[in-house]
CSV table of C-alpha atoms in Angstrom, one decimal:
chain,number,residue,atom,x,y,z
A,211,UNK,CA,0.0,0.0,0.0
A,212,UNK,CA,1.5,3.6,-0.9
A,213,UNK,CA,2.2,5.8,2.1
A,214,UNK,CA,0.6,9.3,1.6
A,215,UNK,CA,2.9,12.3,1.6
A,216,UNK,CA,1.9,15.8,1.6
A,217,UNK,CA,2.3,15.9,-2.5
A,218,UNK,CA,-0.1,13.1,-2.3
A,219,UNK,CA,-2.6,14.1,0.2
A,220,UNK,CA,-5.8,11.6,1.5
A,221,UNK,CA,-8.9,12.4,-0.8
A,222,UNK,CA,-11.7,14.3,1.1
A,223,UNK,CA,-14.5,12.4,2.4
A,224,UNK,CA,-17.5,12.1,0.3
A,225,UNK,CA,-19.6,14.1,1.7
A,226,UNK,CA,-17.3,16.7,2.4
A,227,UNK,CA,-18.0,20.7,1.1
A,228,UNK,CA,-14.4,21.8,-0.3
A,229,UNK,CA,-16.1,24.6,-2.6
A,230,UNK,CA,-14.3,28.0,-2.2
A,231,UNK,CA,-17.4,29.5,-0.7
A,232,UNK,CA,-18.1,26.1,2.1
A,233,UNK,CA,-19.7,28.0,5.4
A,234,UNK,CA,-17.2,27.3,8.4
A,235,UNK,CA,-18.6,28.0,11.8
A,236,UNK,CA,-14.9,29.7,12.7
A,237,UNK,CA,-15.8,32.3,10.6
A,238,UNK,CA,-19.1,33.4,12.3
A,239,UNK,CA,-18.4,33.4,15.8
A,240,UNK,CA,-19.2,37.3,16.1
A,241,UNK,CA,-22.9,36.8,14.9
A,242,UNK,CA,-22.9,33.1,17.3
A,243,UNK,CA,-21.9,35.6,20.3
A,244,UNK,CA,-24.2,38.4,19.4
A,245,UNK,CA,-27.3,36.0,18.9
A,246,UNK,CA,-26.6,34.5,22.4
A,247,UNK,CA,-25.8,37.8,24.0
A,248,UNK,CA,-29.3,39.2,22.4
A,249,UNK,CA,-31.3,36.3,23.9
A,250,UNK,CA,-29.4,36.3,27.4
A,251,UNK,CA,-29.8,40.0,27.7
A,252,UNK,CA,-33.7,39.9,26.5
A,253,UNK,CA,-34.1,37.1,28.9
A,254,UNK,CA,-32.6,38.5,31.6
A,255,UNK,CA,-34.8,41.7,30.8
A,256,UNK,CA,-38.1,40.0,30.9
A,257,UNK,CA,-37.2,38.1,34.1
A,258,UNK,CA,-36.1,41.2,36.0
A,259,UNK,CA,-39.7,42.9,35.0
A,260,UNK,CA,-41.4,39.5,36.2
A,261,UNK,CA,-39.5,39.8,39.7
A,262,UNK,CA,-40.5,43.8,39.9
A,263,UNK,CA,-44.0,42.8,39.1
A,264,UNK,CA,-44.4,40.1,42.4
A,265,UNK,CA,-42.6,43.0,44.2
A,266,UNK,CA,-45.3,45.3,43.2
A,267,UNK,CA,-47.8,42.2,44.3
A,268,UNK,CA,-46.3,41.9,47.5
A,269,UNK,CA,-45.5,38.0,46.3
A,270,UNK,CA,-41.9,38.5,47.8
A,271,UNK,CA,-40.4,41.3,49.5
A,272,UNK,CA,-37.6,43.4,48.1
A,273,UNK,CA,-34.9,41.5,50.0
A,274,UNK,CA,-35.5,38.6,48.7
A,275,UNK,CA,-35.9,40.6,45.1
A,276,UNK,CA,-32.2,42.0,45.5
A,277,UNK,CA,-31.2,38.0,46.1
A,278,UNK,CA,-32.6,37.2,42.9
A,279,UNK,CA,-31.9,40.5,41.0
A,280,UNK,CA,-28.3,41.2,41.8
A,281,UNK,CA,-26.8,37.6,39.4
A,282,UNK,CA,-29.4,38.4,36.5
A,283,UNK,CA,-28.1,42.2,36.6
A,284,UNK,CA,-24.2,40.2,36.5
A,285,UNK,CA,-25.7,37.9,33.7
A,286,UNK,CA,-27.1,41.1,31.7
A,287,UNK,CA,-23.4,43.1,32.3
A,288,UNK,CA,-21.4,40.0,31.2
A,289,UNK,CA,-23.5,40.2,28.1
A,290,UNK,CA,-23.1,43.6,27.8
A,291,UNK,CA,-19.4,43.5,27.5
A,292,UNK,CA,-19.8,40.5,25.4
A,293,UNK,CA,-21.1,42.8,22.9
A,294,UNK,CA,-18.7,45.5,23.2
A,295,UNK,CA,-15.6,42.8,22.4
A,296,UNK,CA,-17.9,41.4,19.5
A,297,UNK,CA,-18.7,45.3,18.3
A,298,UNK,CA,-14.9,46.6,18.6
A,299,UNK,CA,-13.6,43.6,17.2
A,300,UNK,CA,-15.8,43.4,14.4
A,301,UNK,CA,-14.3,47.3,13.2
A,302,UNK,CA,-17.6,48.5,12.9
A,303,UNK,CA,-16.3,50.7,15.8
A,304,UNK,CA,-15.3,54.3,13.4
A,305,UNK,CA,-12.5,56.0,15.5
A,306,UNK,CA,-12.2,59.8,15.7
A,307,UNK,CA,-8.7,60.4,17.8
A,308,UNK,CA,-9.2,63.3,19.3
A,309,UNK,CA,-7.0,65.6,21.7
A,310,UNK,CA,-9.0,65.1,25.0
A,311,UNK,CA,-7.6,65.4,28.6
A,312,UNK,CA,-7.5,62.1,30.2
A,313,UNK,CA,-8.0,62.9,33.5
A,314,UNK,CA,-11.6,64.5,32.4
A,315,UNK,CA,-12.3,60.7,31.0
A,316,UNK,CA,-11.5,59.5,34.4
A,317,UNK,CA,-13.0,61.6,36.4
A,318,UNK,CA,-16.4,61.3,34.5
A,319,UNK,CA,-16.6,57.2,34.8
A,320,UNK,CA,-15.9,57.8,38.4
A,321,UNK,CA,-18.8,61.0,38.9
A,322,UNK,CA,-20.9,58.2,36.6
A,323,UNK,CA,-20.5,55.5,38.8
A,324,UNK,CA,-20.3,57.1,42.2
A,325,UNK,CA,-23.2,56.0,43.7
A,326,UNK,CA,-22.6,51.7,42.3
A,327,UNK,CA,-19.4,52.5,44.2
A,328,UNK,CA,-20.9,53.6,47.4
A,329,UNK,CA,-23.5,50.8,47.6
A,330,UNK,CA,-20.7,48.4,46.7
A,331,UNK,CA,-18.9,49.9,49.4
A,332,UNK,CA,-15.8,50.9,47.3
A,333,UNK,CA,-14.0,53.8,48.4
A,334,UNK,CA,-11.6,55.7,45.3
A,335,UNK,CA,-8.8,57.5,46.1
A,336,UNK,CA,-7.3,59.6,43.1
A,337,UNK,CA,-4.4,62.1,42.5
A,338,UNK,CA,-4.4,63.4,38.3
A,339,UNK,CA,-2.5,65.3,36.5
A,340,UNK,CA,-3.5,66.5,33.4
A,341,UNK,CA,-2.8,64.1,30.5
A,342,UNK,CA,-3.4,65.3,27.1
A,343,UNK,CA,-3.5,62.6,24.2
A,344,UNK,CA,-5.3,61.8,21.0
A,345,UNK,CA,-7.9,58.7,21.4
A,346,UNK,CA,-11.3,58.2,20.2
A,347,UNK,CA,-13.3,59.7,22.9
A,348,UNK,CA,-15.9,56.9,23.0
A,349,UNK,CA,-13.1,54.3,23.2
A,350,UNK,CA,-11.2,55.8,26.0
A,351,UNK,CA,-14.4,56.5,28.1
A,352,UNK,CA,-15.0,52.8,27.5
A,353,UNK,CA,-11.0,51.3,28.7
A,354,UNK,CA,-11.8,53.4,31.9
A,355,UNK,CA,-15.0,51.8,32.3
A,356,UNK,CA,-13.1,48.2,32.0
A,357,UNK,CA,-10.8,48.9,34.3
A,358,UNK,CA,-12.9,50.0,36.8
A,359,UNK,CA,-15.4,46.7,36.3
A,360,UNK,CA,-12.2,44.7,36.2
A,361,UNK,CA,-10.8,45.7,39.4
A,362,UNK,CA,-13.8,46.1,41.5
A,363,UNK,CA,-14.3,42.7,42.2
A,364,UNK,CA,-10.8,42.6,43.8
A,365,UNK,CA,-11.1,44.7,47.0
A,366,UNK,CA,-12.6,47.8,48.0
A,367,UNK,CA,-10.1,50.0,48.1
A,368,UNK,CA,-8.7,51.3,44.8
A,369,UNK,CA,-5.6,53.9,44.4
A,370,UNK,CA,-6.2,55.7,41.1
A,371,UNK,CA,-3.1,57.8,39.8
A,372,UNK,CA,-3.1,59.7,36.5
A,373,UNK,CA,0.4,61.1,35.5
A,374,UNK,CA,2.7,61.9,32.2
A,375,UNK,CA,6.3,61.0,32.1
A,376,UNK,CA,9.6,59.3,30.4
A,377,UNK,CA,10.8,60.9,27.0
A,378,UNK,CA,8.8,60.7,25.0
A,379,UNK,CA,6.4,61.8,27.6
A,380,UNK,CA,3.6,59.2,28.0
A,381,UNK,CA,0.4,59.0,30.1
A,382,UNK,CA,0.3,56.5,32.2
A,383,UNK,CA,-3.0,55.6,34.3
A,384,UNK,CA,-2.5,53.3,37.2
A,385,UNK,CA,-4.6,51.6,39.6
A,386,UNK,CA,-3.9,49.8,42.8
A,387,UNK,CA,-6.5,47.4,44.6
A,388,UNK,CA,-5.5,47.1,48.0
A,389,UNK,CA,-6.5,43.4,49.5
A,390,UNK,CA,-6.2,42.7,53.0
A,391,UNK,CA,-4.5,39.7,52.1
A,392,UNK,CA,-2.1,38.6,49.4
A,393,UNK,CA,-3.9,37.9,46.3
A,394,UNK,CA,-4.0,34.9,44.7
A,395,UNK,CA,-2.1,34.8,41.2
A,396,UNK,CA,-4.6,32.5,39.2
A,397,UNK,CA,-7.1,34.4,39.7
A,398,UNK,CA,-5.6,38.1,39.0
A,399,UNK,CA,-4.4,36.3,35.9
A,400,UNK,CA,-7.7,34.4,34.9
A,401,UNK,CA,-8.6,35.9,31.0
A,402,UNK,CA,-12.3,36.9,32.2
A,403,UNK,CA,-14.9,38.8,30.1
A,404,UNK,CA,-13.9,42.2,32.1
A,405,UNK,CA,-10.2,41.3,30.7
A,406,UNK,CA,-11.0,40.2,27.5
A,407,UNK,CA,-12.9,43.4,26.5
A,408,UNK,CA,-10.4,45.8,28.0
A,409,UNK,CA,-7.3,43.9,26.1
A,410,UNK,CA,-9.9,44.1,23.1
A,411,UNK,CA,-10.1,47.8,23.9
A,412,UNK,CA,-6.4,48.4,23.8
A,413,UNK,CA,-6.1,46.6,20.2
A,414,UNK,CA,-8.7,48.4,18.7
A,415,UNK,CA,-7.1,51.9,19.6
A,416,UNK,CA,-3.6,50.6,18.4
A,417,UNK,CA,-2.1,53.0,21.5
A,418,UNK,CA,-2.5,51.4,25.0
A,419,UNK,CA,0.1,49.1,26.6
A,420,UNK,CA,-2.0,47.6,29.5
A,421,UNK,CA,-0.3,45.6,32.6
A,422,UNK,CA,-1.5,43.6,35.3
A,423,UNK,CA,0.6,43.0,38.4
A,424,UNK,CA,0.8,40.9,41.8
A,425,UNK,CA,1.8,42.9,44.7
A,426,UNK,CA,2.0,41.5,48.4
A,427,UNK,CA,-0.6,44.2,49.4
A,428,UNK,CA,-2.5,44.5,46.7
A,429,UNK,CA,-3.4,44.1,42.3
A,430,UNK,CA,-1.9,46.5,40.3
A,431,UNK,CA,-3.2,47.9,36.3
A,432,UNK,CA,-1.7,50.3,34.4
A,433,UNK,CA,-2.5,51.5,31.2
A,434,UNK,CA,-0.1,53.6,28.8
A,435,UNK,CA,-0.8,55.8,26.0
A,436,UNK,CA,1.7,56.4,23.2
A,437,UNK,CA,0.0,59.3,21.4
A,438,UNK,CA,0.9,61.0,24.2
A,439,UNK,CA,0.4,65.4,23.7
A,440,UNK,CA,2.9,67.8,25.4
A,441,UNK,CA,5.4,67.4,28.3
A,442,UNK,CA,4.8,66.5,32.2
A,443,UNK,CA,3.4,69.5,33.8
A,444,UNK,CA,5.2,70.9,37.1
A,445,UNK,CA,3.7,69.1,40.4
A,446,UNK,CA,0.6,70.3,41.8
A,447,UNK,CA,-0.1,71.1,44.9
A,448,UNK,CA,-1.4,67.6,46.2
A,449,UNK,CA,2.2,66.8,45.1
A,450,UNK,CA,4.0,69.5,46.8
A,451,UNK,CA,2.3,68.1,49.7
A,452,UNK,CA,2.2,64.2,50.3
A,453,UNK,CA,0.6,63.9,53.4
A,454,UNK,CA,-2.5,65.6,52.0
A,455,UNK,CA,-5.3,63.5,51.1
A,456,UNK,CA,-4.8,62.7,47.3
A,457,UNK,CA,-7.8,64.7,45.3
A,458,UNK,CA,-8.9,65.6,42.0
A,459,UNK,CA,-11.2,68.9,41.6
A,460,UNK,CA,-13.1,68.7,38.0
A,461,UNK,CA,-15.4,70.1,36.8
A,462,UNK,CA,-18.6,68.0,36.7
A,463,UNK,CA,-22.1,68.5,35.1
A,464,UNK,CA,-24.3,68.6,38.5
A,465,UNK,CA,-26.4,71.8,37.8
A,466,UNK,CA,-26.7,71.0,34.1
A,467,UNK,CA,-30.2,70.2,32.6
A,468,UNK,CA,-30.7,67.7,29.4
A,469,UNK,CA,-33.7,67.6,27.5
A,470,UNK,CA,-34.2,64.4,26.1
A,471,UNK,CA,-37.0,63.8,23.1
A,472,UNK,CA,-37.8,61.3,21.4
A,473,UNK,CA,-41.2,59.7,20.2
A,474,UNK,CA,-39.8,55.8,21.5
A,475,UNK,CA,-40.9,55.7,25.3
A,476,UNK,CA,-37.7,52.9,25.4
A,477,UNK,CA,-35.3,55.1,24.4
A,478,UNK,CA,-36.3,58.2,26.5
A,479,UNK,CA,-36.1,56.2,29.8
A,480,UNK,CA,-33.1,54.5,28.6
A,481,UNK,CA,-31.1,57.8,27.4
A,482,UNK,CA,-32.8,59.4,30.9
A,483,UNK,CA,-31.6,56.7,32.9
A,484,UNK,CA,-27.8,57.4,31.1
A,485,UNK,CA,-27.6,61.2,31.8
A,486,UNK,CA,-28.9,60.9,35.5
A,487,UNK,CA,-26.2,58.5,36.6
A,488,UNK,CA,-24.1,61.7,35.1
A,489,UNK,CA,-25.3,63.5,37.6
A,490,UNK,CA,-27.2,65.8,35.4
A,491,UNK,CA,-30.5,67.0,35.4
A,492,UNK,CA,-32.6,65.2,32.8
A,493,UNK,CA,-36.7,65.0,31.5
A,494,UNK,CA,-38.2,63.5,28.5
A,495,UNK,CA,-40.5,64.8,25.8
A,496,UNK,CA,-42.3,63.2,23.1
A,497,UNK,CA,-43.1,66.3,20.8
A,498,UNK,CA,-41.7,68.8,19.9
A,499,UNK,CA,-44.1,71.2,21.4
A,500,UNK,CA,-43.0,69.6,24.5
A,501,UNK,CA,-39.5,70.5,24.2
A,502,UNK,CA,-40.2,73.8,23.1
A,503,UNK,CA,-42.5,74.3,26.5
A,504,UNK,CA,-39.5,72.9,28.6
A,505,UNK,CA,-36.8,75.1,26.8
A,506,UNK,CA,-39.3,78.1,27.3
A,507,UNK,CA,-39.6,76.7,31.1
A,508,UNK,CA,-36.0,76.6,31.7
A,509,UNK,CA,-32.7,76.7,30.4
A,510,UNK,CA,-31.8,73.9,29.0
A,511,UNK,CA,-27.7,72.7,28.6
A,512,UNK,CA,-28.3,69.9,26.2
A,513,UNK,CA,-30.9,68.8,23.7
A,514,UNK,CA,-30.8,64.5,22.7
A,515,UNK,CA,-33.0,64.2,19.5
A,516,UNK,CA,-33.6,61.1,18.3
A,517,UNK,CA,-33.7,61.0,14.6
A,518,UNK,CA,-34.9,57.1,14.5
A,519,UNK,CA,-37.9,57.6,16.6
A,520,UNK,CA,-38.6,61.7,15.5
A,521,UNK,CA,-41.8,63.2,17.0
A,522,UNK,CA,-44.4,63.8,13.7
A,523,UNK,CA,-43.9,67.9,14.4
A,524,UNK,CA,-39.9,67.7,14.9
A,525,UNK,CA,-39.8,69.9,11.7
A,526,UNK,CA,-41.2,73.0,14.3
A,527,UNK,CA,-38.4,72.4,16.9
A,528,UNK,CA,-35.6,72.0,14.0
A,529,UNK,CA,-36.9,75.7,12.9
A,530,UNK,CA,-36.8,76.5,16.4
A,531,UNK,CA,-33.3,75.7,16.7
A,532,UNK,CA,-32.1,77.2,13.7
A,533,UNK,CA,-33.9,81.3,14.5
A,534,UNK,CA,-34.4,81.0,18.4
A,535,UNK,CA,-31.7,78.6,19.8
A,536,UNK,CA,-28.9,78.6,17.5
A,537,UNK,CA,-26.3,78.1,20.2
A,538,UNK,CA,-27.8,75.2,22.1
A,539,UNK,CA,-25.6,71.8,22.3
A,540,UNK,CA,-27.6,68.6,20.3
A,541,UNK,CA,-26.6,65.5,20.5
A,542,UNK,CA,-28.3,63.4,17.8
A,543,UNK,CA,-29.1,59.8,17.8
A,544,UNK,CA,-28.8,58.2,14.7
A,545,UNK,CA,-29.4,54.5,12.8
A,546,UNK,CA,-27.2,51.9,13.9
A,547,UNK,CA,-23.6,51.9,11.8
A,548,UNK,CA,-23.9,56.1,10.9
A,549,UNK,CA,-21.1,58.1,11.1
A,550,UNK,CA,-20.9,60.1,14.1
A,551,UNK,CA,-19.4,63.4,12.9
A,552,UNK,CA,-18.0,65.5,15.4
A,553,UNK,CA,-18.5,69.3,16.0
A,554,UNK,CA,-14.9,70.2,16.0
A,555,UNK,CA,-13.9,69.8,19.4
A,556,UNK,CA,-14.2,66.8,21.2
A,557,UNK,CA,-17.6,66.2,21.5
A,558,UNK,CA,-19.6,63.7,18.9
A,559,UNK,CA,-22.1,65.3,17.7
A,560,UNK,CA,-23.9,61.9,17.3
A,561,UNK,CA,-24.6,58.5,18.5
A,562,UNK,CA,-26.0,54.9,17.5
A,563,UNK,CA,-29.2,54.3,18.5
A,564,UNK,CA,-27.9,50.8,19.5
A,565,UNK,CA,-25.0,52.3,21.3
A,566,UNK,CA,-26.5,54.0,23.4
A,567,UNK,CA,-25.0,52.1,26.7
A,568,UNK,CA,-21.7,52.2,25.4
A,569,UNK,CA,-21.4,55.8,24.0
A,570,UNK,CA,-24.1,58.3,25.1
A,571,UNK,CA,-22.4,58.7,28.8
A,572,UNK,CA,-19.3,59.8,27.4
A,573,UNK,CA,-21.0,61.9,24.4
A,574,UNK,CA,-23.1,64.0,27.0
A,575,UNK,CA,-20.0,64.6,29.2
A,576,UNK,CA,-17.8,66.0,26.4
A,577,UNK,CA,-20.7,68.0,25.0
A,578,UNK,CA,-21.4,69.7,28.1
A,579,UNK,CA,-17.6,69.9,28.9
A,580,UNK,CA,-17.6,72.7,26.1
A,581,UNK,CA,-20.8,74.7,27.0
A,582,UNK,CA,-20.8,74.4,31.3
């Protein structure tokens, strides 16, 4: 019998596909992870209404609500992040690199988050300097969300540090989770879906080194930035002082007022629900003889208008906008896969209707960053 050699390969089976075009599962994991992401989340949704509906029965109370609530909100968030890696690894993700300060990034996930951190009882000490670089706003909002979700789970005390330095200068933002005892290797190293998406993060910008270490007191991640603007700035006065509490004084959008319309009661809670974690101010409206009412009522900061879900008279409020508020901030949400365009500065002046968790926290902070 003749042996086979690679110039004299085994014939395929029979029934085998070897046509150029044969499907190969290995080729559509992305839509296999969005398809099961989609049902978890849906699922997860639905159950989470059933559970606030025997609340509002008085079929269980609302500890025992929290005992079944808190792993279906962990199931829906692992999803979430699920489709953020499928999204930014697909490349449907269209970067803007932008000169934004850093530390503004950081400080607004930490203003967003403030109150998940209290209840978790997390306490965040920070001391930032500012860090000028060019990044796609959207994406760097997003690393500092991943690294906050990765290292929560680790203790609940986190050093935050935000500085620029080495030649060529680089930003560097590092965190320290201080454990009470020494934390175990295989799982600081385990590749989980808060790891996965931030190393997905970093590959998608192109710019971030990112490094996760083992100390006897604690877990350390740093992240650094190549495209890196300017030169260290002299020490402030936290630094001139080390025995002072380390601090950060930003400026943050409590005061401000967003007027959200849109004719889809879905996305006006969710958008509203968004912007309030902010800290800002925020209604809905439906019409727009609503919104005109409300920016007759007060002054209003920041307009969302969806252009999916547009009320039937939006063309009055567009006229509006043009002769009577020419100078107010809109953030527009658009179809899934537009552009988002930006005004010139750092703010988008648009965002995905379906990326509305991942990108209209950020889009509001920059916007009203530039008119507060």
């Amino acid at each position: 019998m003749p042996v086979q050699t690679p110039d004299h390969p085994s014939p395929e089976p029979r029934n085998a596909d070897v046509s150029p075009g044969a499907w190969r599962m290995a080729e559509h994991w992305p839509e296999l992870a969005v398809a099961v992401t989609d049902q978890a989340i849906e699922s997860v949704d639905l159950m989470l209404r059933g559970l606030e509906l025997l609340v509002q029965r008085g079929r269980i109370s609302e500890a025992e609500y929290q005992v079944l609530a808190t792993p279906a909100h962990r199931l829906k968030h692992c999803g979430m992040n699920a489709q953020q890696i499928v999204r930014f690894q697909s490349g449907r993700v269209r970067q803007s690199h932008e000169k934004i300060d850093l530390a503004y990034v950081v400080e607004s996930v930490l203003q967003e988050r403030r109150d998940d951190l209290a209840l978790m009882g997390i306490t965040v000490r920070r001391k930032f300097k500012p860090a000028p670089l060019l990044i796609d706003p959207t994406l760097g909002y997003s690393l500092a969300q991943a690294m906050m979700e990765w290292s929560t789970p680790l203790g609940n005390h986190i050093d935050l540090r935000l500085d620029v330095e080495g030649e060529p200068p680089r930003a560097r933002l590092w965190m320290k989770v201080l454990t009470d005892t020494p934390p175990v290797q295989s799982q600081v190293f385990t590749d989980n879906i808060q790891w996965l998406l931030l190393r997905q993060i970093a590959a998608t910008d192109g710019g971030i080194d990112l490094v996760r270490e083992v100390r006897p007191d604690g877990v350390e991640l740093s992240a650094v930035f190549k495209r890196t603007l300017g030169t260290p700035t002299p020490a402030t006065a936290a630094e001139a002082h080390p025995d002072a509490p380390p601090s950060t004084v930003f400026k943050t959008v409590t005061g401000a007022y967003v007027l959200v319309c849109s004719a889809s009661a879905e996305t006006r809670l969710q958008a509203l629900g968004i912007v309030k974690q902010l800290g800002a101010s925020a209604d809905g409206v439906a019409s727009a003889a609503q919104a005109l009412a409300a920016m007759r009522d007060r002054e209003v900061h920041l307009l969302v208008l969806d252009e999916v879900h547009t009320p039937a008279d939006v063309s009055s409020l567009q006229h509006d906008l043009a002769t009577q508020h020419p100078t107010l901030a809109v953030l527009r949400l658009v179809p899934p896969g537009s552009a988002a365009p930006t005004t010139g500065g750092t703010a988008p002046a648009s965002v995905a209707v379906d990326a509305l968790g991942t990108a209209l926290g950020s889009a509001v902070m920059f916007t009203l960053s530039n008119v507060l």
